[in-house]
Amino acid sequence: MKRILTIQDISCIGKCSLTVALPIISAMGVETAILPTAVLSTHTMFKGFTFRDLTQDITPISNHWKTQNINFDAIYTGYLGSYEQIDLVEKIFSEFTTPTTETANKTLKFVDPCMADNGKLYSGFTNEFAVRMAKLAGKADIIVPNLTEASFLLDIPYKESGYDEKYIKDILLRLADLGTKKVVVKGVCLNENELGIMSYDSETKEFSSYFHQKLSTSFHGTGDIYASVCMGALMQGKTFNQALKLAADFVVRSIKATLTHSDHNSYGVDFETEMPWLLNQ
Ligand code: PXL
């Protein structure tokens, strides 16, 4: 069985980060080891959330794994709360990346630079942090920022609308210049009816895109769902483009399902009811 490690926070309430990655990736048949970076009472969109920083636990945990010869087929990072945590993730990348062998591929490094949306950084983040995150992104095989995060990574102004395909292709090329092999930008809107992703593979020099009908409501946590499905699909042996498409389809289905649930909450999508569909793909 494939084993991945995901490094991100636990938001006890909020349907994001580890409470999304664990159920989705495990259900896709992949062992999901976790390294929690912090425990929050809720995600940071709630007022008054508690935040227990776990930075001091990261090295003892990973050192113990070393003594047990644990390794991973992929390492997937999400929300990271400090410069020090980014440093520690880079250390884990270098210590736990195993080379291709007869039975396993090289450890895949997958970075979701969770820090911003809708043109704004999340509470607690700064432009300087985004520039530091760009260095981590440069060490990844795959990154999946939304357009806001892509703009912060490149330290360019965020454009909400009025851009064209060439503008996004340029952003993809500039992100690839950071050093990342495959780059995805989510939340691309080239016309008012459609929303989707565009991607670039610097090895094949190929661009691709996948668009859906734009839905009227957007929800928190969909980026984490997207990244988790991508990760699971890649570990199942799907191609990069198949994984990107499956993740987009799952997010859209989850949003549509949520809107049919009269009791849905305001902080996350009901991806749970779409899991049977995902597992059939
Ligand atoms: O979904 C990204 C995310 C993850 N973790 C925490 C967050 C957010 C987004 O706001 O606050 C703690």
Short mmCIF file of C-alpha atoms and ligand atoms in Angstrom, two decimals, residues 9 11 16-17 40 43-45 79 114 122 220-221 224, ligand 1:
data_model
loop_
_atom_site.label_atom_id
_atom_site.label_comp_id
_atom_site.label_asym_id
_atom_site.label_seq_id
_atom_site.Cartn_x
_atom_site.Cartn_y
_atom_site.Cartn_z
CA ASP A 9 -2.83 21.82 11.09
CA SER A 11 -8.70 22.68 12.83
CA CYS A 16 -10.27 21.80 6.23
CA SER A 17 -6.64 20.71 6.48
CA LEU A 40 -6.89 25.15 16.40
CA HIS A 43 -10.12 27.36 11.18
CA THR A 44 -9.08 30.99 11.15
CA MET A 45 -12.27 32.32 9.58
CA TYR A 79 -1.34 25.22 5.99
CA CYS A 114 -2.44 27.58 1.89
CA TYR A 122 -5.47 34.64 5.81
CA HIS A 220 -14.06 27.42 2.64
CA GLY A 221 -11.92 24.27 2.60
CA ASP A 224 -7.84 21.32 0.80
O1 PXL B 1 -8.24 25.67 4.20
C1 PXL B 1 -7.05 26.25 4.50
C2 PXL B 1 -6.87 26.45 5.98
C3 PXL B 1 -6.22 25.49 6.70
N1 PXL B 1 -6.00 25.65 8.02
C4 PXL B 1 -6.43 26.74 8.68
C5 PXL B 1 -7.09 27.73 8.00
C6 PXL B 1 -7.32 27.60 6.62
C7 PXL B 1 -8.00 28.65 5.91
O2 PXL B 1 -8.44 29.62 6.44
O3 PXL B 1 -7.54 28.81 8.67
C8 PXL B 1 -6.16 26.88 10.13
#
